[in-house]
GROMACS .gro file of C-alpha atoms in nm:
model
  305
    1MET     CA    1  -2.404   1.469   0.047
    2LYS     CA    2  -2.477   1.528  -0.320
    3GLN     CA    3  -2.638   1.279  -0.550
    4PHE     CA    4  -2.396   0.992  -0.607
    5ARG     CA    5  -2.301   1.043  -0.970
    6CYS     CA    6  -2.000   1.147  -1.175
    7MET     CA    7  -1.994   1.524  -1.229
    8ASN     CA    8  -1.737   1.543  -1.510
    9THR     CA    9  -1.671   1.243  -1.730
   10GLN     CA   10  -1.387   1.421  -1.913
   11GLU     CA   11  -1.137   1.437  -1.628
   12LEU     CA   12  -0.826   1.229  -1.682
   13VAL     CA   13  -0.736   0.962  -1.427
   14SER     CA   14  -0.375   0.840  -1.416
   15VAL     CA   15  -0.318   0.481  -1.306
   16ILE     CA   16   0.039   0.395  -1.202
   17LEU     CA   17   0.139   0.030  -1.211
   18PRO     CA   18   0.489  -0.058  -1.083
   19THR     CA   19   0.605  -0.411  -1.155
   20TYR     CA   20   0.909  -0.632  -1.112
   21ASN     CA   21   0.942  -0.984  -1.253
   22ARG     CA   22   0.569  -1.051  -1.255
   23ALA     CA   23   0.512  -1.109  -1.624
   24HIS     CA   24   0.307  -1.420  -1.544
   25ILE     CA   25   0.036  -1.217  -1.367
   26LEU     CA   26   0.078  -0.872  -1.523
   27SER     CA   27  -0.192  -0.913  -1.788
   28ARG     CA   28  -0.461  -0.958  -1.524
   29ALA     CA   29  -0.376  -0.622  -1.368
   30ILE     CA   30  -0.352  -0.441  -1.703
   31GLU     CA   31  -0.681  -0.578  -1.831
   32SER     CA   32  -0.860  -0.478  -1.511
   33VAL     CA   33  -0.770  -0.117  -1.593
   34LEU     CA   34  -0.860  -0.134  -1.961
   35ARG     CA   35  -1.205  -0.279  -1.889
   36GLN     CA   36  -1.304   0.002  -1.654
   37SER     CA   37  -1.647   0.156  -1.711
   38TYR     CA   38  -1.477   0.498  -1.683
   39GLN     CA   39  -1.256   0.520  -1.991
   40ASN     CA   40  -1.074   0.855  -1.970
   41ILE     CA   41  -0.757   0.709  -1.824
   42GLU     CA   42  -0.387   0.673  -1.882
   43LEU     CA   43  -0.207   0.363  -1.759
   44ILE     CA   44   0.159   0.421  -1.677
   45ILE     CA   45   0.352   0.096  -1.631
   46ILE     CA   46   0.686   0.130  -1.453
   47ASP     CA   47   0.908  -0.173  -1.509
   48ASP     CA   48   1.157  -0.183  -1.221
   49CYS     CA   49   1.430  -0.340  -1.437
   50SER     CA   50   1.267  -0.683  -1.463
   51ASN     CA   51   1.470  -0.971  -1.608
   52ASP     CA   52   1.171  -1.176  -1.725
   53ASN     CA   53   0.953  -1.109  -2.032
   54THR     CA   54   0.765  -0.814  -1.879
   55ASN     CA   55   0.856  -0.593  -2.176
   56GLU     CA   56   0.700  -0.840  -2.420
   57ILE     CA   57   0.376  -0.850  -2.223
   58VAL     CA   58   0.354  -0.470  -2.205
   59ASN     CA   59   0.447  -0.420  -2.571
   60SER     CA   60   0.161  -0.646  -2.676
   61TYR     CA   61  -0.078  -0.397  -2.513
   62LEU     CA   62   0.103  -0.083  -2.631
   63ASN     CA   63   0.032  -0.180  -2.989
   64LYS     CA   64  -0.341  -0.204  -2.917
   65ASP     CA   65  -0.420   0.083  -2.679
   66LYS     CA   66  -0.276   0.435  -2.694
   67ARG     CA   67  -0.368   0.502  -2.330
   68LEU     CA   68  -0.076   0.288  -2.215
   69PHE     CA   69   0.273   0.420  -2.144
   70TYR     CA   70   0.576   0.208  -2.060
   71ILE     CA   71   0.880   0.325  -1.863
   72ARG     CA   72   1.169   0.096  -1.769
   73ASN     CA   73   1.399   0.187  -1.480
   74GLU     CA   74   1.772   0.162  -1.551
   75ARG     CA   75   1.818  -0.026  -1.224
   76ASN     CA   76   1.601  -0.205  -0.971
   77ALA     CA   77   1.503   0.080  -0.740
   78GLY     CA   78   1.194  -0.039  -0.553
   79ALA     CA   79   0.821   0.028  -0.559
   80ALA     CA   80   0.834   0.373  -0.397
   81TYR     CA   81   1.084   0.502  -0.654
   82SER     CA   82   0.885   0.346  -0.938
   83ARG     CA   83   0.558   0.499  -0.821
   84ASN     CA   84   0.728   0.838  -0.800
   85VAL     CA   85   0.846   0.805  -1.160
   86GLY     CA   86   0.486   0.741  -1.258
   87ILE     CA   87   0.362   1.035  -1.050
   88GLU     CA   88   0.609   1.268  -1.224
   89TYR     CA   89   0.505   1.142  -1.566
   90SER     CA   90   0.129   1.152  -1.495
   91ARG     CA   91  -0.106   1.412  -1.643
   92GLY     CA   92  -0.435   1.330  -1.469
   93ILE     CA   93  -0.600   1.538  -1.199
   94PHE     CA   94  -0.660   1.210  -1.015
   95LEU     CA   95  -0.401   0.946  -0.930
   96MET     CA   96  -0.445   0.575  -0.869
   97PHE     CA   97  -0.198   0.299  -0.796
   98LEU     CA   98  -0.218  -0.068  -0.888
   99ASP     CA   99   0.015  -0.345  -0.776
  100SER     CA  100   0.072  -0.619  -1.030
  101ASP     CA  101  -0.069  -0.887  -0.799
  102CYS     CA  102  -0.395  -0.693  -0.770
  103GLU     CA  103  -0.683  -0.602  -0.997
  104TYR     CA  104  -0.958  -0.342  -1.011
  105LEU     CA  105  -1.325  -0.432  -1.021
  106PRO     CA  106  -1.486  -0.290  -1.339
  107GLU     CA  107  -1.657   0.011  -1.176
  108LYS     CA  108  -1.377   0.113  -0.939
  109ILE     CA  109  -1.285   0.438  -1.111
  110GLU     CA  110  -1.645   0.534  -1.188
  111LYS     CA  111  -1.752   0.479  -0.826
  112ALA     CA  112  -1.450   0.655  -0.681
  113ILE     CA  113  -1.469   0.967  -0.896
  114ALA     CA  114  -1.843   0.994  -0.833
  115LEU     CA  115  -1.790   0.972  -0.458
  116MET     CA  116  -1.510   1.229  -0.476
  117TYR     CA  117  -1.758   1.484  -0.613
  118ALA     CA  118  -2.052   1.373  -0.401
  119LEU     CA  119  -1.883   1.426  -0.064
  120GLU     CA  120  -1.877   1.769   0.098
  121PRO     CA  121  -1.612   1.871   0.171
  122SER     CA  122  -1.445   1.672  -0.102
  123PRO     CA  123  -1.165   1.444   0.024
  124ASP     CA  124  -0.808   1.434  -0.105
  125VAL     CA  125  -0.785   1.055  -0.086
  126ILE     CA  126  -1.057   0.792  -0.096
  127TYR     CA  127  -0.956   0.459   0.052
  128SER     CA  128  -1.203   0.193  -0.060
  129ASN     CA  129  -1.239  -0.150   0.089
  130MET     CA  130  -1.089  -0.441  -0.101
  131TRP     CA  131  -1.113  -0.816  -0.125
  132ARG     CA  132  -0.806  -1.001  -0.001
  133GLU     CA  133  -0.742  -1.349  -0.135
  134GLN     CA  134  -0.610  -1.591   0.125
  135LYS     CA  135  -0.371  -1.881   0.069
  136ASP     CA  136  -0.667  -2.118   0.051
  137ALA     CA  137  -0.815  -1.899  -0.228
  138GLU     CA  138  -1.091  -1.773   0.001
  139THR     CA  139  -1.151  -1.398  -0.025
  140VAL     CA  140  -1.219  -1.176   0.275
  141LEU     CA  141  -1.281  -0.806   0.318
  142SER     CA  142  -0.981  -0.599   0.423
  143SER     CA  143  -1.185  -0.392   0.671
  144ASN     CA  144  -1.535  -0.397   0.812
  145ILE     CA  145  -1.580  -0.037   0.923
  146LYS     CA  146  -1.848   0.214   0.829
  147ASP     CA  147  -1.786   0.493   0.578
  148LYS     CA  148  -1.620   0.789   0.746
  149LEU     CA  149  -1.363   1.067   0.723
  150LEU     CA  150  -1.049   0.931   0.884
  151THR     CA  151  -0.848   1.080   1.168
  152PRO     CA  152  -0.486   1.011   1.269
  153GLU     CA  153  -0.626   0.795   1.549
  154ASP     CA  154  -0.799   0.572   1.295
  155ILE     CA  155  -0.466   0.497   1.128
  156PHE     CA  156  -0.252   0.463   1.439
  157ASN     CA  157  -0.506   0.255   1.630
  158CYS     CA  158  -0.490  -0.006   1.353
  159LYS     CA  159  -0.861   0.006   1.273
  160TYR     CA  160  -0.794   0.009   0.900
  161HIS     CA  161  -0.562  -0.184   0.669
  162PHE     CA  162  -0.377   0.065   0.451
  163LEU     CA  163  -0.107  -0.168   0.330
  164ASN     CA  164  -0.200  -0.152  -0.038
  165PRO     CA  165  -0.219   0.170  -0.243
  166THR     CA  166  -0.434  -0.023  -0.492
  167ALA     CA  167  -0.725   0.077  -0.267
  168TRP     CA  168  -0.655   0.452  -0.301
  169PHE     CA  169  -0.807   0.717  -0.527
  170CYS     CA  170  -0.618   1.046  -0.488
  171ARG     CA  171  -0.619   1.405  -0.602
  172SER     CA  172  -0.288   1.438  -0.782
  173GLY     CA  173  -0.223   1.788  -0.645
  174ILE     CA  174  -0.171   1.687  -0.284
  175ILE     CA  175   0.035   1.378  -0.371
  176LYS     CA  176   0.268   1.582  -0.591
  177LYS     CA  177   0.286   1.862  -0.334
  178LEU     CA  178   0.403   1.613  -0.070
  179GLY     CA  179   0.667   1.470  -0.303
  180GLY     CA  180   0.503   1.132  -0.347
  181PHE     CA  181   0.641   0.826  -0.171
  182ASP     CA  182   0.950   0.839   0.049
  183LYS     CA  183   1.201   0.614  -0.130
  184ASN     CA  184   1.404   0.585   0.191
  185ILE     CA  185   1.115   0.393   0.346
  186TYR     CA  186   1.115   0.067   0.152
  187SER     CA  187   0.851  -0.078   0.382
  188TYR     CA  188   0.566   0.132   0.529
  189ASP     CA  189   0.608   0.388   0.249
  190ASP     CA  190   0.232   0.372   0.190
  191ILE     CA  191   0.142   0.442   0.554
  192ASP     CA  192   0.406   0.716   0.559
  193LEU     CA  193   0.239   0.896   0.270
  194LEU     CA  194  -0.108   0.875   0.425
  195ILE     CA  195   0.028   1.009   0.753
  196ARG     CA  196   0.177   1.305   0.567
  197VAL     CA  197  -0.152   1.366   0.387
  198ILE     CA  198  -0.340   1.392   0.717
  199LEU     CA  199  -0.070   1.595   0.894
  200SER     CA  200  -0.071   1.843   0.604
  201GLY     CA  201  -0.443   1.901   0.655
  202GLY     CA  202  -0.558   1.664   0.383
  203ARG     CA  203  -0.875   1.457   0.411
  204ILE     CA  204  -0.888   1.078   0.373
  205TYR     CA  205  -1.227   0.911   0.340
  206PHE     CA  206  -1.285   0.540   0.397
  207PHE     CA  207  -1.544   0.391   0.160
  208ASN     CA  208  -1.666   0.052   0.279
  209ARG     CA  209  -1.727  -0.098  -0.060
  210PRO     CA  210  -1.473  -0.339  -0.212
  211LEU     CA  211  -1.353  -0.204  -0.547
  212SER     CA  212  -1.038  -0.410  -0.595
  213ILE     CA  213  -0.888  -0.751  -0.525
  214LYS     CA  214  -0.553  -0.833  -0.366
  215HIS     CA  215  -0.454  -1.178  -0.486
  216SER     CA  216  -0.243  -1.418  -0.286
  217ALA     CA  217   0.115  -1.404  -0.409
  218ALA     CA  218   0.306  -1.674  -0.227
  219GLY     CA  219   0.681  -1.636  -0.237
  220ILE     CA  220   0.683  -1.272  -0.350
  221SER     CA  221   0.726  -1.115  -0.009
  222ASP     CA  222   1.080  -1.124   0.126
  223ILE     CA  223   1.260  -1.001   0.433
  224SER     CA  224   1.601  -0.835   0.414
  225PHE     CA  225   1.812  -0.603   0.625
  226ARG     CA  226   1.699  -0.333   0.382
  227THR     CA  227   1.344  -0.394   0.504
  228VAL     CA  228   1.456  -0.358   0.866
  229VAL     CA  229   1.642  -0.033   0.797
  230SER     CA  230   1.336   0.098   0.614
  231LYS     CA  231   1.106   0.028   0.910
  232GLU     CA  232   1.358   0.188   1.144
  233ASN     CA  233   1.364   0.495   0.918
  234PHE     CA  234   0.985   0.510   0.939
  235LEU     CA  235   1.000   0.480   1.318
  236ARG     CA  236   1.251   0.764   1.351
  237LYS     CA  237   1.065   0.985   1.104
  238HIS     CA  238   0.727   0.959   1.277
  239PHE     CA  239   0.818   0.873   1.636
  240SER     CA  240   0.690   1.204   1.776
  241GLU     CA  241   0.349   1.138   1.620
  242ILE     CA  242   0.317   0.765   1.686
  243LYS     CA  243   0.467   0.726   2.034
  244LYS     CA  244   0.132   0.786   2.204
  245TYR     CA  245  -0.041   0.515   1.999
  246LYS     CA  246   0.069   0.213   2.200
  247ARG     CA  247  -0.092  -0.052   1.985
  248PHE     CA  248   0.062   0.081   1.664
  249ILE     CA  249   0.415   0.131   1.793
  250SER     CA  250   0.420  -0.203   1.977
  251LYS     CA  251   0.314  -0.379   1.657
  252LEU     CA  252   0.591  -0.199   1.469
  253TYR     CA  253   0.848  -0.307   1.728
  254TYR     CA  254   0.711  -0.662   1.709
  255ASN     CA  255   0.739  -0.671   1.329
  256LEU     CA  256   1.097  -0.549   1.352
  257GLY     CA  257   1.172  -0.823   1.602
  258LYS     CA  258   1.023  -1.088   1.373
  259ASP     CA  259   1.218  -0.960   1.074
  260LEU     CA  260   1.547  -0.963   1.265
  261PHE     CA  261   1.474  -1.309   1.404
  262ARG     CA  262   1.420  -1.447   1.055
  263LEU     CA  263   1.745  -1.282   0.944
  264GLY     CA  264   1.934  -1.445   1.230
  265ASP     CA  265   2.000  -1.134   1.441
  266PHE     CA  266   1.846  -1.275   1.759
  267LYS     CA  267   2.012  -1.026   1.995
  268LYS     CA  268   1.867  -0.718   1.827
  269GLY     CA  269   1.539  -0.896   1.758
  270LYS     CA  270   1.499  -0.972   2.128
  271LYS     CA  271   1.538  -0.601   2.209
  272TYR     CA  272   1.254  -0.513   1.974
  273PHE     CA  273   1.029  -0.785   2.118
  274TRP     CA  274   1.093  -0.643   2.464
  275ARG     CA  275   1.010  -0.290   2.346
  276ALA     CA  276   0.691  -0.428   2.192
  277PHE     CA  277   0.584  -0.574   2.526
  278ILE     CA  278   0.678  -0.262   2.726
  279SER     CA  279   0.481  -0.043   2.484
  280ASN     CA  280   0.171  -0.262   2.507
  281PRO     CA  281   0.189  -0.496   2.813
  282ILE     CA  282  -0.146  -0.661   2.740
  283LYS     CA  283   0.017  -0.840   2.446
  284ILE     CA  284   0.161  -1.129   2.646
  285GLU     CA  285   0.281  -1.306   2.331
  286TYR     CA  286   0.540  -1.030   2.284
  287LEU     CA  287   0.691  -1.113   2.622
  288PHE     CA  288   0.670  -1.485   2.545
  289LYS     CA  289   0.864  -1.434   2.224
  290CYS     CA  290   1.133  -1.242   2.410
  291ILE     CA  291   1.163  -1.514   2.677
  292CYS     CA  292   1.186  -1.789   2.416
  293LEU     CA  293   1.471  -1.609   2.244
  294SER     CA  294   1.646  -1.553   2.574
  295LEU     CA  295   1.628  -1.926   2.636
  296LYS     CA  296   1.743  -1.988   2.278
  297ASN     CA  297   1.421  -2.179   2.216
  298GLN     CA  298   1.409  -2.055   1.858
  299ASP     CA  299   1.174  -2.321   1.720
  300ARG     CA  300   0.907  -2.240   1.978
  301ALA     CA  301   0.952  -1.867   1.933
  302ASN     CA  302   0.914  -1.897   1.558
  303LYS     CA  303   0.558  -2.029   1.601
  304ILE     CA  304   0.440  -1.689   1.728
  305GLU     CA  305   0.300  -1.478   1.444
   0.00000   0.00000   0.00000
């Protein structure tokens, strides 16, 4: 491993920030980019057709910093679509993503680009640890694993939490070559992209140092039948790769069951809970959930997380 330092301070880093109706927290995310110790950046904000005052917030920064670019979608198309718009527009040799309920720590880009050049062979994606704010405002680390080059087993055995692209630092070439995020996978689109990176021969390195913060955003997450269809699309797309990873696929089945239960489709939800138990029989709570639904004991079943 080379000395841990930045080899070329002139290389442009593109930060893509999709947002939808989060004007009240958007400034925090924007300012975390602008205060980075590494300054050769462009910040591309993709407004997914917000109906709040997002445009006013962004315009106040556009007038002060020429590194910002603002694109507004003609319709609400989702985070994957919005990120892809940013990817297409980007000019940097490195890509980063930032959700509007997150923020970067001041040295995130500097540390990531230095590590990218220090590692041999150089990775295509660096996934750094991150702080996750809980509902009680306490912050915890997303993962507690040593630095290492990741394998498919690391992802599918659920040893790492990849659910937020804010933690990524990517070479733009491989992301663009793979076509960016799959807009047909509304949920799990981030895991889908990392799977495709590894299956294409790309290298993903986990860096156990928190360089960003995921803030608690109560009320933002929602469940819809679109979410269910998206997870089913992910399952069909990667079934041949994930079927041997019992813990991963059983958790996916379980999440589908929970989503359907909350949407009122108890019959289909029960089928997914049963598949979750069959795939990973040591998870007795999956069977318990299925039995509760069969007995129409919905209140008791709903207590299982």
